[in-house]
Amino acid sequence: MSATPHEAPRGFLAQVGRAALGLVLDTALPPLCAACRQPVGSGRGLCAPCWSKVSFIAPPYCERLGIPFAYDPGPGVLSMEAIADPPSYGRARAAVRFDEVARDLVHALKYGDRLDLATTMGGWMARAGRELVAEADALVPVPLHWRRLWARRFNQAAALAEAISRETGVPVCHALKRVKATPQQVGLTRSERAANVQGAFRVPDRDATVRGRRLLLVDDVLTSGATLDTCTRVLLRAGARSVDVLVFARVVGLARSPI
Ligand SMILES: [Zn+2]
């Protein structure tokens, strides 16, 4: 749980920025449900009917990948995916299944300027990934390329990591840089996705941010896992002691909805 010196001013400025943004959002936006756009009373981001449709992932699940099991096979049993095609990251956890409500939440956060949702979604992630967060030295958000960041103005993975950090006290470390602007992963096959993100990430300052540390990669959605797998390999090559993965939503089963 160590913060390198150069993380401190960034964290402070981010806090000041968030406080200012929070004031603006509180006064400017009527609270609407992120999924159905009906007014909501509370600050949770979803109305009661949409809230009841959220499909939280809970045990029993694969201890390695967090993929939910239909029945409890007993402790330590791994999923087919974890055995047949193990990823480079250690463990993965997701707060919810990627379904219609989850997609609405991700889209509202990503494209709809609903930064307020990051707190709710990050809170769910902190709970779903409790064990992983407890062992992590730092949270590493999957970065956007600066051109996409400029167009979208913020990185949803970083917003989620900041929210988890506020809840758990584990610092955010922007260890990864995206050096290649990759096309969107939507509509690509598994192997195309893997090729798409090949060579897209770098660790600019491995000694200060990565070496010897237990890292928890944070992203909004896990589909094929190609991006998270590539990020993990880059972090391990840079000397990370271990890399786990925590996402808001993961695709479960055969459903491959566009993100
Ligand atoms: Zn709703």
PDB file of C-alpha atoms and ligand atoms in Angstrom:
ATOM      1  CA  MET A   1       0.000   0.000   0.000  1.00  0.00           C
ATOM      2  CA  SER A   2       2.844   2.419  -0.710  1.00  0.00           C
ATOM      3  CA  ALA A   3       2.311   5.555  -2.746  1.00  0.00           C
ATOM      4  CA  THR A   4       5.284   6.800  -4.726  1.00  0.00           C
ATOM      5  CA  PRO A   5       6.059  10.491  -4.188  1.00  0.00           C
ATOM      6  CA  HIS A   6       4.868  11.581  -7.609  1.00  0.00           C
ATOM      7  CA  GLU A   7       1.428  10.055  -7.062  1.00  0.00           C
ATOM      8  CA  ALA A   8       0.626  12.414  -4.195  1.00  0.00           C
ATOM      9  CA  PRO A   9       0.188  15.743  -6.048  1.00  0.00           C
ATOM     10  CA  ARG A  10      -1.798  14.040  -8.793  1.00  0.00           C
ATOM     11  CA  GLY A  11      -4.142  12.502  -6.195  1.00  0.00           C
ATOM     12  CA  PHE A  12      -4.559  15.849  -4.476  1.00  0.00           C
ATOM     13  CA  LEU A  13      -5.353  17.702  -7.699  1.00  0.00           C
ATOM     14  CA  ALA A  14      -7.755  14.949  -8.736  1.00  0.00           C
ATOM     15  CA  GLN A  15      -9.520  15.321  -5.397  1.00  0.00           C
ATOM     16  CA  VAL A  16      -9.861  19.069  -5.782  1.00  0.00           C
ATOM     17  CA  GLY A  17     -11.116  18.567  -9.334  1.00  0.00           C
ATOM     18  CA  ARG A  18     -13.617  15.944  -8.221  1.00  0.00           C
ATOM     19  CA  ALA A  19     -14.907  18.139  -5.416  1.00  0.00           C
ATOM     20  CA  ALA A  20     -15.461  21.004  -7.859  1.00  0.00           C
ATOM     21  CA  LEU A  21     -17.054  18.661 -10.387  1.00  0.00           C
ATOM     22  CA  GLY A  22     -19.287  17.185  -7.694  1.00  0.00           C
ATOM     23  CA  LEU A  23     -20.610  20.648  -6.859  1.00  0.00           C
ATOM     24  CA  VAL A  24     -21.337  21.368 -10.515  1.00  0.00           C
ATOM     25  CA  LEU A  25     -23.041  17.990 -11.061  1.00  0.00           C
ATOM     26  CA  ASP A  26     -25.104  18.263  -7.862  1.00  0.00           C
ATOM     27  CA  THR A  27     -26.579  21.579  -8.849  1.00  0.00           C
ATOM     28  CA  ALA A  28     -26.820  21.129 -12.609  1.00  0.00           C
ATOM     29  CA  LEU A  29     -28.181  17.618 -13.149  1.00  0.00           C
ATOM     30  CA  PRO A  30     -31.588  16.298 -12.131  1.00  0.00           C
ATOM     31  CA  PRO A  31     -30.946  12.719 -10.940  1.00  0.00           C
ATOM     32  CA  LEU A  32     -32.128  10.388 -13.705  1.00  0.00           C
ATOM     33  CA  CYS A  33     -31.971   6.604 -13.797  1.00  0.00           C
ATOM     34  CA  ALA A  34     -28.898   5.658 -15.854  1.00  0.00           C
ATOM     35  CA  ALA A  35     -30.822   2.831 -17.551  1.00  0.00           C
ATOM     36  CA  CYS A  36     -34.379   4.075 -18.201  1.00  0.00           C
ATOM     37  CA  ARG A  37     -33.922   7.860 -17.696  1.00  0.00           C
ATOM     38  CA  GLN A  38     -36.795   8.149 -15.219  1.00  0.00           C
ATOM     39  CA  PRO A  39     -36.137  10.508 -12.294  1.00  0.00           C
ATOM     40  CA  VAL A  40     -34.673   8.779  -9.228  1.00  0.00           C
ATOM     41  CA  GLY A  41     -34.847  10.028  -5.669  1.00  0.00           C
ATOM     42  CA  SER A  42     -31.590   8.654  -4.313  1.00  0.00           C
ATOM     43  CA  GLY A  43     -28.065   9.153  -5.581  1.00  0.00           C
ATOM     44  CA  ARG A  44     -27.602   5.486  -6.469  1.00  0.00           C
ATOM     45  CA  GLY A  45     -27.920   6.069 -10.193  1.00  0.00           C
ATOM     46  CA  LEU A  46     -30.708   3.539 -10.856  1.00  0.00           C
ATOM     47  CA  CYS A  47     -34.461   3.532 -10.197  1.00  0.00           C
ATOM     48  CA  ALA A  48     -35.930   0.706  -8.103  1.00  0.00           C
ATOM     49  CA  PRO A  49     -37.188  -1.428 -11.062  1.00  0.00           C
ATOM     50  CA  CYS A  50     -33.825  -1.176 -12.904  1.00  0.00           C
ATOM     51  CA  TRP A  51     -31.958  -1.799  -9.650  1.00  0.00           C
ATOM     52  CA  SER A  52     -33.878  -5.060  -9.208  1.00  0.00           C
ATOM     53  CA  LYS A  53     -32.720  -6.178 -12.680  1.00  0.00           C
ATOM     54  CA  VAL A  54     -28.988  -5.840 -11.897  1.00  0.00           C
ATOM     55  CA  SER A  55     -27.424  -9.295 -12.073  1.00  0.00           C
ATOM     56  CA  PHE A  56     -24.760  -9.314  -9.350  1.00  0.00           C
ATOM     57  CA  ILE A  57     -22.132 -12.034  -9.518  1.00  0.00           C
ATOM     58  CA  ALA A  58     -21.796 -13.936  -6.240  1.00  0.00           C
ATOM     59  CA  PRO A  59     -20.304 -17.291  -5.202  1.00  0.00           C
ATOM     60  CA  PRO A  60     -20.278 -20.063  -6.219  1.00  0.00           C
ATOM     61  CA  TYR A  61     -17.848 -19.090  -8.952  1.00  0.00           C
ATOM     62  CA  CYS A  62     -14.520 -20.177 -10.441  1.00  0.00           C
ATOM     63  CA  GLU A  63     -11.858 -19.179  -7.903  1.00  0.00           C
ATOM     64  CA  ARG A  64      -9.523 -18.190 -10.693  1.00  0.00           C
ATOM     65  CA  LEU A  65     -11.722 -16.296 -13.157  1.00  0.00           C
ATOM     66  CA  GLY A  66     -14.811 -15.442 -11.118  1.00  0.00           C
ATOM     67  CA  ILE A  67     -17.104 -17.027 -13.710  1.00  0.00           C
ATOM     68  CA  PRO A  68     -20.339 -17.923 -11.887  1.00  0.00           C
ATOM     69  CA  PHE A  69     -21.326 -21.607 -11.547  1.00  0.00           C
ATOM     70  CA  ALA A  70     -24.950 -22.725 -11.844  1.00  0.00           C
ATOM     71  CA  TYR A  71     -24.414 -24.980  -8.809  1.00  0.00           C
ATOM     72  CA  ASP A  72     -21.749 -25.232  -6.114  1.00  0.00           C
ATOM     73  CA  PRO A  73     -19.151 -27.826  -7.209  1.00  0.00           C
ATOM     74  CA  GLY A  74     -17.224 -27.472  -3.925  1.00  0.00           C
ATOM     75  CA  PRO A  75     -14.150 -25.445  -2.978  1.00  0.00           C
ATOM     76  CA  GLY A  76     -11.266 -24.950  -5.386  1.00  0.00           C
ATOM     77  CA  VAL A  77     -13.021 -26.140  -8.541  1.00  0.00           C
ATOM     78  CA  LEU A  78     -12.037 -24.141 -11.633  1.00  0.00           C
ATOM     79  CA  SER A  79     -14.089 -23.274 -14.706  1.00  0.00           C
ATOM     80  CA  MET A  80     -13.513 -24.898 -18.110  1.00  0.00           C
ATOM     81  CA  GLU A  81     -12.136 -21.561 -19.332  1.00  0.00           C
ATOM     82  CA  ALA A  82      -9.558 -21.370 -16.521  1.00  0.00           C
ATOM     83  CA  ILE A  83      -8.300 -24.876 -17.325  1.00  0.00           C
ATOM     84  CA  ALA A  84      -8.469 -24.852 -21.136  1.00  0.00           C
ATOM     85  CA  ASP A  85      -7.256 -21.307 -21.792  1.00  0.00           C
ATOM     86  CA  PRO A  86      -5.732 -19.788 -18.637  1.00  0.00           C
ATOM     87  CA  PRO A  87      -5.058 -16.048 -18.884  1.00  0.00           C
ATOM     88  CA  SER A  88      -1.800 -14.404 -17.808  1.00  0.00           C
ATOM     89  CA  TYR A  89      -3.495 -12.621 -14.873  1.00  0.00           C
ATOM     90  CA  GLY A  90      -3.900 -14.450 -11.581  1.00  0.00           C
ATOM     91  CA  ARG A  91      -7.540 -13.988 -10.618  1.00  0.00           C
ATOM     92  CA  ALA A  92     -10.441 -12.023 -12.045  1.00  0.00           C
ATOM     93  CA  ARG A  93     -13.580 -10.719 -10.366  1.00  0.00           C
ATOM     94  CA  ALA A  94     -16.552  -8.820 -11.752  1.00  0.00           C
ATOM     95  CA  ALA A  95     -19.369  -7.041  -9.930  1.00  0.00           C
ATOM     96  CA  VAL A  96     -22.156  -7.893 -12.391  1.00  0.00           C
ATOM     97  CA  ARG A  97     -22.992  -9.920 -15.483  1.00  0.00           C
ATOM     98  CA  PHE A  98     -22.788  -7.913 -18.693  1.00  0.00           C
ATOM     99  CA  ASP A  99     -26.473  -7.643 -19.625  1.00  0.00           C
ATOM    100  CA  GLU A 100     -28.805  -4.839 -20.692  1.00  0.00           C
ATOM    101  CA  VAL A 101     -28.762  -2.901 -17.398  1.00  0.00           C
ATOM    102  CA  ALA A 102     -24.983  -3.313 -17.064  1.00  0.00           C
ATOM    103  CA  ARG A 103     -24.503  -2.052 -20.622  1.00  0.00           C
ATOM    104  CA  ASP A 104     -26.694   0.991 -19.914  1.00  0.00           C
ATOM    105  CA  LEU A 105     -24.616   1.793 -16.827  1.00  0.00           C
ATOM    106  CA  VAL A 106     -21.314   1.389 -18.690  1.00  0.00           C
ATOM    107  CA  HIS A 107     -22.552   3.512 -21.595  1.00  0.00           C
ATOM    108  CA  ALA A 108     -23.905   6.230 -19.287  1.00  0.00           C
ATOM    109  CA  LEU A 109     -20.539   6.390 -17.508  1.00  0.00           C
ATOM    110  CA  LYS A 110     -18.499   6.199 -20.706  1.00  0.00           C
ATOM    111  CA  TYR A 111     -20.375   8.443 -23.098  1.00  0.00           C
ATOM    112  CA  GLY A 112     -23.071  10.165 -21.035  1.00  0.00           C
ATOM    113  CA  ASP A 113     -21.003  12.278 -18.647  1.00  0.00           C
ATOM    114  CA  ARG A 114     -22.473  10.344 -15.717  1.00  0.00           C
ATOM    115  CA  LEU A 115     -19.306  10.471 -13.630  1.00  0.00           C
ATOM    116  CA  ASP A 116     -21.530  10.211 -10.544  1.00  0.00           C
ATOM    117  CA  LEU A 117     -22.152   6.559 -11.493  1.00  0.00           C
ATOM    118  CA  ALA A 118     -18.482   5.727 -10.918  1.00  0.00           C
ATOM    119  CA  THR A 119     -19.020   5.882  -7.143  1.00  0.00           C
ATOM    120  CA  THR A 120     -21.906   3.373  -7.214  1.00  0.00           C
ATOM    121  CA  MET A 121     -20.225   1.070  -9.741  1.00  0.00           C
ATOM    122  CA  GLY A 122     -16.843   1.314  -7.990  1.00  0.00           C
ATOM    123  CA  GLY A 123     -18.522   0.447  -4.685  1.00  0.00           C
ATOM    124  CA  TRP A 124     -19.971  -2.728  -6.199  1.00  0.00           C
ATOM    125  CA  MET A 125     -16.540  -3.582  -7.627  1.00  0.00           C
ATOM    126  CA  ALA A 126     -14.810  -3.024  -4.279  1.00  0.00           C
ATOM    127  CA  ARG A 127     -17.214  -5.526  -2.689  1.00  0.00           C
ATOM    128  CA  ALA A 128     -16.985  -8.098  -5.508  1.00  0.00           C
ATOM    129  CA  GLY A 129     -13.175  -7.931  -5.474  1.00  0.00           C
ATOM    130  CA  ARG A 130     -12.735  -7.658  -1.708  1.00  0.00           C
ATOM    131  CA  GLU A 131     -10.012 -10.342  -1.436  1.00  0.00           C
ATOM    132  CA  LEU A 132      -8.119  -9.036  -4.457  1.00  0.00           C
ATOM    133  CA  VAL A 133      -8.248  -5.427  -3.265  1.00  0.00           C
ATOM    134  CA  ALA A 134      -7.042  -6.486   0.214  1.00  0.00           C
ATOM    135  CA  GLU A 135      -3.868  -7.974  -1.303  1.00  0.00           C
ATOM    136  CA  ALA A 136      -3.178  -5.206  -3.830  1.00  0.00           C
ATOM    137  CA  ASP A 137      -0.458  -2.568  -3.491  1.00  0.00           C
ATOM    138  CA  ALA A 138      -2.025  -0.410  -6.214  1.00  0.00           C
ATOM    139  CA  LEU A 139      -4.957  -0.180  -8.625  1.00  0.00           C
ATOM    140  CA  VAL A 140      -3.912   0.192 -12.267  1.00  0.00           C
ATOM    141  CA  PRO A 141      -6.614   1.446 -14.648  1.00  0.00           C
ATOM    142  CA  VAL A 142      -6.496   0.272 -18.263  1.00  0.00           C
ATOM    143  CA  PRO A 143      -5.517   3.471 -20.104  1.00  0.00           C
ATOM    144  CA  LEU A 144      -7.119   5.086 -23.125  1.00  0.00           C
ATOM    145  CA  HIS A 145      -5.020   6.445 -25.951  1.00  0.00           C
ATOM    146  CA  TRP A 146      -4.613  10.225 -25.534  1.00  0.00           C
ATOM    147  CA  ARG A 147      -6.612  10.867 -28.700  1.00  0.00           C
ATOM    148  CA  ARG A 148      -9.627   8.930 -27.392  1.00  0.00           C
ATOM    149  CA  LEU A 149      -9.126  10.431 -23.935  1.00  0.00           C
ATOM    150  CA  TRP A 150      -9.187  13.897 -25.499  1.00  0.00           C
ATOM    151  CA  ALA A 151     -12.379  13.141 -27.433  1.00  0.00           C
ATOM    152  CA  ARG A 152     -14.133  11.566 -24.453  1.00  0.00           C
ATOM    153  CA  ARG A 153     -12.529  13.829 -21.823  1.00  0.00           C
ATOM    154  CA  PHE A 154     -12.094  11.111 -19.211  1.00  0.00           C
ATOM    155  CA  ASN A 155     -11.137   7.471 -18.867  1.00  0.00           C
ATOM    156  CA  GLN A 156     -13.944   5.362 -17.397  1.00  0.00           C
ATOM    157  CA  ALA A 157     -11.483   2.752 -16.056  1.00  0.00           C
ATOM    158  CA  ALA A 158      -9.599   5.493 -14.190  1.00  0.00           C
ATOM    159  CA  ALA A 159     -12.883   6.891 -12.809  1.00  0.00           C
ATOM    160  CA  LEU A 160     -13.792   3.413 -11.496  1.00  0.00           C
ATOM    161  CA  ALA A 161     -10.295   2.908 -10.022  1.00  0.00           C
ATOM    162  CA  GLU A 162     -10.547   6.294  -8.241  1.00  0.00           C
ATOM    163  CA  ALA A 163     -13.921   5.282  -6.802  1.00  0.00           C
ATOM    164  CA  ILE A 164     -12.532   1.937  -5.548  1.00  0.00           C
ATOM    165  CA  SER A 165      -9.555   3.783  -4.102  1.00  0.00           C
ATOM    166  CA  ARG A 166     -11.832   6.204  -2.198  1.00  0.00           C
ATOM    167  CA  GLU A 167     -13.694   3.236  -0.713  1.00  0.00           C
ATOM    168  CA  THR A 168     -10.688   1.047   0.121  1.00  0.00           C
ATOM    169  CA  GLY A 169      -7.672   3.346   0.518  1.00  0.00           C
ATOM    170  CA  VAL A 170      -5.601   1.400  -2.038  1.00  0.00           C
ATOM    171  CA  PRO A 171      -3.825   3.995  -4.228  1.00  0.00           C
ATOM    172  CA  VAL A 172      -4.375   4.367  -7.973  1.00  0.00           C
ATOM    173  CA  CYS A 173      -1.207   4.072 -10.033  1.00  0.00           C
ATOM    174  CA  HIS A 174      -1.248   5.079 -13.708  1.00  0.00           C
ATOM    175  CA  ALA A 175       1.529   2.626 -14.526  1.00  0.00           C
ATOM    176  CA  LEU A 176       0.397   1.813 -18.075  1.00  0.00           C
ATOM    177  CA  LYS A 177       0.452   4.049 -21.125  1.00  0.00           C
ATOM    178  CA  ARG A 178      -1.400   3.236 -24.328  1.00  0.00           C
ATOM    179  CA  VAL A 179       1.147   3.864 -27.063  1.00  0.00           C
ATOM    180  CA  LYS A 180      -0.951   2.640 -29.976  1.00  0.00           C
ATOM    181  CA  ALA A 181      -4.453   3.862 -30.781  1.00  0.00           C
ATOM    182  CA  THR A 182      -6.285   0.590 -31.389  1.00  0.00           C
ATOM    183  CA  PRO A 183      -9.610   0.316 -33.208  1.00  0.00           C
ATOM    184  CA  GLN A 184     -12.629  -0.476 -31.007  1.00  0.00           C
ATOM    185  CA  GLN A 185     -12.859  -4.168 -30.073  1.00  0.00           C
ATOM    186  CA  VAL A 186     -16.560  -4.300 -30.976  1.00  0.00           C
ATOM    187  CA  GLY A 187     -17.353  -6.920 -33.613  1.00  0.00           C
ATOM    188  CA  LEU A 188     -13.905  -8.530 -33.568  1.00  0.00           C
ATOM    189  CA  THR A 189     -13.297 -12.229 -32.974  1.00  0.00           C
ATOM    190  CA  ARG A 190     -11.243 -13.418 -30.021  1.00  0.00           C
ATOM    191  CA  SER A 191      -8.016 -13.732 -32.007  1.00  0.00           C
ATOM    192  CA  GLU A 192      -8.611 -10.424 -33.789  1.00  0.00           C
ATOM    193  CA  ARG A 193      -9.044  -8.783 -30.401  1.00  0.00           C
ATOM    194  CA  ALA A 194      -5.740 -10.224 -29.196  1.00  0.00           C
ATOM    195  CA  ALA A 195      -3.910  -9.046 -32.345  1.00  0.00           C
ATOM    196  CA  ASN A 196      -5.589  -5.649 -32.089  1.00  0.00           C
ATOM    197  CA  VAL A 197      -4.072  -4.829 -28.677  1.00  0.00           C
ATOM    198  CA  GLN A 198      -0.638  -6.395 -29.345  1.00  0.00           C
ATOM    199  CA  GLY A 199       2.056  -3.815 -28.563  1.00  0.00           C
ATOM    200  CA  ALA A 200      -0.532  -1.208 -27.523  1.00  0.00           C
ATOM    201  CA  PHE A 201       0.711  -0.745 -23.946  1.00  0.00           C
ATOM    202  CA  ARG A 202       3.972   0.300 -22.276  1.00  0.00           C
ATOM    203  CA  VAL A 203       5.203   0.894 -18.721  1.00  0.00           C
ATOM    204  CA  PRO A 204       7.115   4.197 -18.875  1.00  0.00           C
ATOM    205  CA  ASP A 205       8.590   4.096 -15.330  1.00  0.00           C
ATOM    206  CA  ARG A 206       8.777   0.496 -14.129  1.00  0.00           C
ATOM    207  CA  ASP A 207      10.943   1.066 -11.035  1.00  0.00           C
ATOM    208  CA  ALA A 208       8.653   3.718  -9.558  1.00  0.00           C
ATOM    209  CA  THR A 209       5.330   2.128 -10.408  1.00  0.00           C
ATOM    210  CA  VAL A 210       5.513  -1.611 -11.030  1.00  0.00           C
ATOM    211  CA  ARG A 211       8.592  -3.505  -9.872  1.00  0.00           C
ATOM    212  CA  GLY A 212       7.897  -5.917  -7.016  1.00  0.00           C
ATOM    213  CA  ARG A 213       4.316  -4.723  -6.537  1.00  0.00           C
ATOM    214  CA  ARG A 214       1.039  -6.637  -6.421  1.00  0.00           C
ATOM    215  CA  LEU A 215      -1.174  -4.884  -8.927  1.00  0.00           C
ATOM    216  CA  LEU A 216      -4.905  -4.944  -9.529  1.00  0.00           C
ATOM    217  CA  LEU A 217      -5.887  -4.023 -13.084  1.00  0.00           C
ATOM    218  CA  VAL A 218      -9.198  -2.151 -13.302  1.00  0.00           C
ATOM    219  CA  ASP A 219     -11.485  -1.907 -16.338  1.00  0.00           C
ATOM    220  CA  ASP A 220     -15.189  -1.471 -17.068  1.00  0.00           C
ATOM    221  CA  VAL A 221     -15.991  -4.641 -19.065  1.00  0.00           C
ATOM    222  CA  LEU A 222     -14.300  -7.994 -19.606  1.00  0.00           C
ATOM    223  CA  THR A 223     -15.346  -9.589 -22.905  1.00  0.00           C
ATOM    224  CA  SER A 224     -12.623 -11.838 -24.345  1.00  0.00           C
ATOM    225  CA  GLY A 225     -10.068 -10.615 -21.812  1.00  0.00           C
ATOM    226  CA  ALA A 226      -7.575  -9.829 -24.603  1.00  0.00           C
ATOM    227  CA  THR A 227      -6.893  -6.269 -23.433  1.00  0.00           C
ATOM    228  CA  LEU A 228      -6.480  -7.297 -19.782  1.00  0.00           C
ATOM    229  CA  ASP A 229      -4.293 -10.245 -20.791  1.00  0.00           C
ATOM    230  CA  THR A 230      -2.001  -7.980 -22.834  1.00  0.00           C
ATOM    231  CA  CYS A 231      -1.826  -5.386 -20.028  1.00  0.00           C
ATOM    232  CA  THR A 232      -0.946  -8.151 -17.540  1.00  0.00           C
ATOM    233  CA  ARG A 233       1.897  -9.464 -19.686  1.00  0.00           C
ATOM    234  CA  VAL A 234       3.330  -5.948 -20.045  1.00  0.00           C
ATOM    235  CA  LEU A 235       3.151  -5.402 -16.252  1.00  0.00           C
ATOM    236  CA  LEU A 236       4.707  -8.798 -15.452  1.00  0.00           C
ATOM    237  CA  ARG A 237       7.519  -8.148 -17.944  1.00  0.00           C
ATOM    238  CA  ALA A 238       8.095  -4.819 -16.173  1.00  0.00           C
ATOM    239  CA  GLY A 239       8.627  -6.696 -12.905  1.00  0.00           C
ATOM    240  CA  ALA A 240       5.194  -6.746 -11.214  1.00  0.00           C
ATOM    241  CA  ARG A 241       5.022  -9.401  -8.489  1.00  0.00           C
ATOM    242  CA  SER A 242       1.456 -10.350  -9.386  1.00  0.00           C
ATOM    243  CA  VAL A 243      -1.457  -9.037 -11.426  1.00  0.00           C
ATOM    244  CA  ASP A 244      -5.159  -9.613 -10.712  1.00  0.00           C
ATOM    245  CA  VAL A 245      -8.134  -8.157 -12.570  1.00  0.00           C
ATOM    246  CA  LEU A 246     -11.251  -6.367 -11.310  1.00  0.00           C
ATOM    247  CA  VAL A 247     -13.962  -5.251 -13.750  1.00  0.00           C
ATOM    248  CA  PHE A 248     -17.435  -3.826 -13.394  1.00  0.00           C
ATOM    249  CA  ALA A 249     -19.119  -6.316 -15.727  1.00  0.00           C
ATOM    250  CA  ARG A 250     -18.092  -9.508 -17.460  1.00  0.00           C
ATOM    251  CA  VAL A 251     -19.637 -11.369 -20.349  1.00  0.00           C
ATOM    252  CA  VAL A 252     -20.855 -14.726 -19.046  1.00  0.00           C
ATOM    253  CA  GLY A 253     -21.746 -17.681 -21.247  1.00  0.00           C
ATOM    254  CA  LEU A 254     -22.186 -17.435 -24.981  1.00  0.00           C
ATOM    255  CA  ALA A 255     -23.722 -13.949 -25.079  1.00  0.00           C
ATOM    256  CA  ARG A 256     -21.479 -11.593 -27.020  1.00  0.00           C
ATOM    257  CA  SER A 257     -23.378  -8.310 -26.898  1.00  0.00           C
ATOM    258  CA  PRO A 258     -21.705  -5.303 -28.487  1.00  0.00           C
ATOM    259  CA  ILE A 259     -20.116  -2.971 -25.951  1.00  0.00           C
TER     260      ILE A 259
HETATM  261 ZN    ZN B   1     -34.626   2.829 -14.349  1.00  0.00          ZN
END
